[in-house]
């Protein structure tokens, strides 16, 4: 590799931001192998190249400190990591939280996605922009779901500096959002995570039983509430038996694909090549989803413990927690929990004195929905553009760093704790025969008590909506988020199971239940969904890159039309949608037409 | 005695293509098998010298049991696979992909595109006159080659050829995301300020003419480019001792561009700046 770096130099602050992450360079030959015999001669650069995965943290370091990534800063980071500047530029421009052009040090991200849109995000944006015009030192950026749907509308202020400061305003008023942006340090503290769990403290909860009950900062409190009992049981059982328990419990992935977790673990564990990796997907960017955030904020040690168990089962000694860049409080809580667990011997070389080594590294996303796709997530961690890889090979064979990798989302992993503490049989007795265990639902929109609800699989949509206090004049319910589908208000008896929703011609997806009453204009909502997919397509394959644009254009044309006047464009949408579903590389393109199709077919959106 | 490398013996994989039994060596792709069976599946981004990126999705086929269509160019043939290349479903996706592409970029210099658009009855105009496309003027910032983003289908072949698959220069990358993604050098600078070494290997692999020799670009603009009047002569590069093969494209007794045979075991179609662009001295007639 013959790398060419421009002559742009970093500022002292940019250099300091990079050096704080990578350590000061030992010499100008840093990263290359030198022999004592000839110090003038450096060969290779392998050592630095092996740290390519620090590119994303490096970009964060600069962006956090300065607010944007200049040519000089990018080139310096590239020199330190032996990464070609063109590639690093390709990575930096992939993520929406990074900027490669100067911008104000404070950026206010205002969510304009589904729940926030129906709670008045447009007025909020207009109000905020009127107050924070040019010269205010704050850049206002409209963006996709911030995962604060239970407190819509939401805004997130990020002020660059050392350290970077963030403030969340939700539910946001113009005044509160402006305050958060202009003085993030003195903005009022976010309400406790427990407030996102209307059932908090109730008996019978399994996954949410500690949220609002334990102090998320205290490992002792976690242990006093049953923490680390599951890991002890796992060590008693041994890896093979843990996998058998998880298989017998019938646990399937909660991210949307519903793949059997035990089978995934078994396939990873049995691969002969080493090392194995464990990746926890905490990049929940599906509009309407916020359950992983609530768990990480309210019960962070539960995730640390379940990652340890999963890693033990699949034979991994390194775990990566890929955490959404838009979740500052979850990042803080998880970092603290991991540090505490490490300090107390629950992570590290000798977990619980059992001679098993495991540690967790947090990798922060930077604003890309596609990175929730497992292979795109691997690329993102490795320091490449977050584009999905083609499968096969599957991650259990060649995943992160080309090694066998088990990848699970937060909710799936947290389910492993009750599987082990209750035993597979008792766990499988919850729910239905095919969908076992408890399930988390993120309810938002036109309901009185939005939040994360835990119900055994098999409860009906109507029961869940009752719990959340659904309002009069319900017009539509979106199941599974932007990639899911709409159902009619009279379809309340749909059982909330994988097989039940499938039978009803819809999907459970990631557990989003978003209610819309008849004040919400449906065509606008569909337009927002189309806009979301156009913005979030990685652009790698043609059906998705161009199809999502053509879909949005057609919806724009018919936004105010119905019946025969819309028929042409609806036919066009169907044809494009079918090709996107059939020919796209990954789930993003394959599902980009689901919600719109269901709105046309089930709700008669343009009739 | 010359030792002839035979390689590791490869097993044959048996599967069916459109109901016909097919046997291909292990490691072959579905596309290889289709071509061996005399069926050509259209493809834009597949390249004979590069690992398929399967980004264009024109070559999708139906595989029994698969939820979605699969790209023939990159999916390996597996024993027992039942592949159907010409179903209504596959044809629908191919037609739509061609329509989506042709409505967003200029395929006028893409070989075979016009034929496929006709064959699949694709109508790129039906997305209306306001369908988004790039509409950008070609970038002419050096004397050797021209970048015309309006013709770029983002197949990643130039990125792979410049990067770890051939040249190891890593001067270009895909930047941005979604419909706004494009091929660029670092900081989206002019080519002359980049790491580009002007080997022209990206031009060699470009399937659409988005990258073209300045000579060809100028002649097309002047209306003098005439492929039918060109002769091709393959010779050996005289600059150094490696012995790369050059194919000189000559029109009206002038070299108009230089390519290199992809089946050459030394270069596989790759050249350096001298071999690719350094031919002016040959036709200096003063």
Tab-separated table of N, CA and C in Angstrom, chain A residues 458-521:
chain	number	residue	atom	x	y	z
A	458	UNK	N	-48.612	-13.761	22.712
A	458	UNK	CA	-49.950	-14.325	22.619
A	458	UNK	C	-51.018	-13.352	23.077
A	459	UNK	N	-50.610	-12.336	23.852
A	459	UNK	CA	-51.571	-11.282	24.166
A	459	UNK	C	-52.003	-10.666	22.842
A	460	UNK	N	-53.195	-10.101	22.799
A	460	UNK	CA	-53.638	-9.534	21.526
A	460	UNK	C	-53.260	-8.065	21.442
A	461	UNK	N	-53.321	-7.579	20.226
A	461	UNK	CA	-53.044	-6.171	19.981
A	461	UNK	C	-53.984	-5.294	20.803
A	462	UNK	N	-55.256	-5.723	20.864
A	462	UNK	CA	-56.238	-4.951	21.614
A	462	UNK	C	-55.874	-4.846	23.091
A	463	UNK	N	-55.432	-5.956	23.662
A	463	UNK	CA	-55.049	-5.949	25.088
A	463	UNK	C	-53.902	-4.977	25.343
A	464	UNK	N	-52.932	-5.000	24.426
A	464	UNK	CA	-51.784	-4.108	24.586
A	464	UNK	C	-52.232	-2.650	24.465
A	465	UNK	N	-53.097	-2.381	23.495
A	465	UNK	CA	-53.549	-1.001	23.302
A	465	UNK	C	-54.374	-0.528	24.498
A	466	UNK	N	-55.155	-1.452	25.092
A	466	UNK	CA	-55.910	-1.113	26.295
A	466	UNK	C	-54.973	-0.698	27.419
A	467	UNK	N	-53.947	-1.527	27.614
A	467	UNK	CA	-52.965	-1.244	28.665
A	467	UNK	C	-52.390	0.157	28.520
A	468	UNK	N	-52.090	0.496	27.270
A	468	UNK	CA	-51.432	1.779	27.014
A	468	UNK	C	-52.436	2.923	26.952
A	469	UNK	N	-53.704	2.603	27.066
A	469	UNK	CA	-54.712	3.666	27.066
A	469	UNK	C	-54.918	4.279	25.699
A	470	UNK	N	-55.304	3.430	24.755
A	470	UNK	CA	-55.485	3.932	23.396
A	470	UNK	C	-56.631	4.925	23.355
A	471	UNK	N	-56.447	5.959	22.536
A	471	UNK	CA	-57.450	7.023	22.492
A	471	UNK	C	-58.538	6.713	21.477
A	472	UNK	N	-59.571	7.506	21.560
A	472	UNK	CA	-60.703	7.390	20.635
A	472	UNK	C	-60.242	7.615	19.206
A	473	UNK	N	-61.077	7.211	18.286
A	473	UNK	CA	-60.902	7.502	16.869
A	473	UNK	C	-59.549	7.053	16.337
A	474	UNK	N	-59.213	5.822	16.711
A	474	UNK	CA	-57.983	5.230	16.204
A	474	UNK	C	-58.144	5.019	14.700
A	475	UNK	N	-57.125	5.401	13.938
A	475	UNK	CA	-57.219	5.271	12.480
A	475	UNK	C	-56.356	4.109	11.975
A	476	UNK	N	-55.193	3.926	12.585
A	476	UNK	CA	-54.275	2.908	12.084
A	476	UNK	C	-53.269	2.549	13.163
A	477	UNK	N	-52.755	1.313	13.084
A	477	UNK	CA	-51.686	0.906	13.993
A	477	UNK	C	-50.529	0.392	13.149
A	478	UNK	N	-49.356	0.929	13.407
A	478	UNK	CA	-48.169	0.465	12.697
A	478	UNK	C	-47.462	-0.574	13.566
A	479	UNK	N	-47.336	-1.775	13.029
A	479	UNK	CA	-46.629	-2.852	13.750
A	479	UNK	C	-45.236	-3.004	13.173
A	480	UNK	N	-44.224	-3.029	14.034
A	480	UNK	CA	-42.876	-3.336	13.550
A	480	UNK	C	-42.102	-2.161	12.999
A	481	UNK	N	-42.607	-0.947	13.122
A	481	UNK	CA	-41.829	0.214	12.693
A	481	UNK	C	-41.916	0.470	11.199
A	482	UNK	N	-41.001	1.318	10.713
A	482	UNK	CA	-41.057	1.726	9.307
A	482	UNK	C	-40.932	0.528	8.374
A	483	UNK	N	-40.240	-0.518	8.829
A	483	UNK	CA	-40.071	-1.711	8.000
A	483	UNK	C	-41.212	-2.701	8.223
A	484	UNK	N	-42.151	-2.345	9.074
A	484	UNK	CA	-43.254	-3.251	9.390
A	484	UNK	C	-44.473	-2.968	8.542
A	485	UNK	N	-45.647	-3.096	9.143
A	485	UNK	CA	-46.849	-2.880	8.350
A	485	UNK	C	-47.978	-2.301	9.187
A	486	UNK	N	-48.910	-1.631	8.499
A	486	UNK	CA	-50.069	-1.071	9.176
A	486	UNK	C	-51.176	-2.116	9.307
A	487	UNK	N	-51.918	-2.048	10.393
A	487	UNK	CA	-53.155	-2.825	10.498
A	487	UNK	C	-54.293	-1.873	10.850
A	488	UNK	N	-55.515	-2.358	10.610
A	488	UNK	CA	-56.689	-1.516	10.841
A	488	UNK	C	-57.043	-1.496	12.327
A	489	UNK	N	-57.749	-0.456	12.750
A	489	UNK	CA	-58.135	-0.383	14.171
A	489	UNK	C	-59.062	-1.529	14.585
A	490	UNK	N	-59.769	-2.145	13.628
A	490	UNK	CA	-60.665	-3.241	14.007
A	490	UNK	C	-59.937	-4.578	14.063
A	491	UNK	N	-58.639	-4.589	13.843
A	491	UNK	CA	-57.903	-5.863	13.863
A	491	UNK	C	-57.245	-6.090	15.226
A	492	UNK	N	-57.984	-5.722	16.269
A	492	UNK	CA	-57.379	-5.771	17.603
A	492	UNK	C	-57.186	-7.181	18.147
A	493	UNK	N	-57.824	-8.155	17.485
A	493	UNK	CA	-57.653	-9.509	18.028
A	493	UNK	C	-56.455	-10.228	17.412
A	494	UNK	N	-55.644	-9.536	16.645
A	494	UNK	CA	-54.414	-10.169	16.133
A	494	UNK	C	-53.558	-10.573	17.338
A	495	UNK	N	-53.218	-11.864	17.442
A	495	UNK	CA	-52.360	-12.262	18.560
A	495	UNK	C	-50.932	-11.781	18.320
A	496	UNK	N	-50.329	-11.238	19.333
A	496	UNK	CA	-48.976	-10.725	19.187
A	496	UNK	C	-47.967	-11.864	19.347
A	497	UNK	N	-47.886	-12.671	18.307
A	497	UNK	CA	-46.884	-13.740	18.243
A	497	UNK	C	-46.320	-13.700	16.833
A	498	UNK	N	-45.183	-14.379	16.647
A	498	UNK	CA	-44.602	-14.392	15.301
A	498	UNK	C	-45.554	-15.071	14.328
A	499	UNK	N	-46.133	-16.227	14.770
A	499	UNK	CA	-46.993	-16.965	13.840
A	499	UNK	C	-48.342	-16.261	13.655
A	500	UNK	N	-48.832	-15.639	14.725
A	500	UNK	CA	-50.131	-14.973	14.645
A	500	UNK	C	-50.109	-13.777	13.707
A	501	UNK	N	-49.051	-12.956	13.821
A	501	UNK	CA	-48.975	-11.795	12.933
A	501	UNK	C	-48.721	-12.244	11.507
A	502	UNK	N	-47.939	-13.314	11.349
A	502	UNK	CA	-47.677	-13.815	9.998
A	502	UNK	C	-48.981	-14.269	9.354
A	503	UNK	N	-49.780	-14.977	10.160
A	503	UNK	CA	-51.052	-15.465	9.648
A	503	UNK	C	-51.973	-14.308	9.262
A	504	UNK	N	-51.853	-13.230	10.005
A	504	UNK	CA	-52.692	-12.070	9.706
A	504	UNK	C	-52.091	-11.236	8.582
A	505	UNK	N	-51.031	-11.741	7.974
A	505	UNK	CA	-50.435	-11.042	6.833
A	505	UNK	C	-49.635	-9.815	7.215
A	506	UNK	N	-49.131	-9.800	8.450
A	506	UNK	CA	-48.315	-8.662	8.845
A	506	UNK	C	-47.109	-9.191	9.630
A	507	UNK	N	-46.438	-8.327	10.364
A	507	UNK	CA	-45.228	-8.770	11.045
A	507	UNK	C	-45.129	-8.143	12.427
A	508	UNK	N	-44.453	-8.836	13.297
A	508	UNK	CA	-44.230	-8.303	14.637
A	508	UNK	C	-42.989	-7.410	14.646
A	509	UNK	N	-42.094	-7.714	13.706
A	509	UNK	CA	-40.869	-6.919	13.565
A	509	UNK	C	-40.128	-6.806	14.874
A	510	UNK	N	-39.746	-5.619	15.226
A	510	UNK	CA	-38.962	-5.415	16.433
A	510	UNK	C	-39.853	-5.099	17.634
A	511	UNK	N	-41.174	-5.209	17.465
A	511	UNK	CA	-42.052	-4.984	18.614
A	511	UNK	C	-42.592	-3.570	18.726
A	512	UNK	N	-42.612	-2.859	17.604
A	512	UNK	CA	-43.156	-1.499	17.609
A	512	UNK	C	-44.671	-1.559	17.455
A	513	UNK	N	-45.355	-0.814	18.283
A	513	UNK	CA	-46.808	-0.659	18.126
A	513	UNK	C	-47.083	0.839	18.211
A	514	UNK	N	-47.375	1.412	17.054
A	514	UNK	CA	-47.553	2.854	17.017
A	514	UNK	C	-48.980	3.149	16.599
A	515	UNK	N	-49.694	3.858	17.460
A	515	UNK	CA	-51.113	4.110	17.196
A	515	UNK	C	-51.286	5.511	16.599
A	516	UNK	N	-52.132	5.602	15.588
A	516	UNK	CA	-52.402	6.902	14.980
A	516	UNK	C	-53.900	7.140	14.955
A	517	UNK	N	-54.329	8.268	15.493
A	517	UNK	CA	-55.750	8.574	15.420
A	517	UNK	C	-56.032	9.351	14.129
A	518	UNK	N	-57.302	9.706	13.911
A	518	UNK	CA	-57.638	10.247	12.594
A	518	UNK	C	-57.228	11.697	12.409
A	519	UNK	N	-56.506	12.261	13.379
A	519	UNK	CA	-55.980	13.611	13.155
A	519	UNK	C	-54.674	13.559	12.371
A	520	UNK	N	-54.099	12.355	12.291
A	520	UNK	CA	-52.807	12.230	11.616
A	520	UNK	C	-53.060	11.958	10.132
A	521	UNK	N	-52.572	12.824	9.245
A	521	UNK	CA	-52.805	12.586	7.822
A	521	UNK	C	-51.947	11.420	7.320
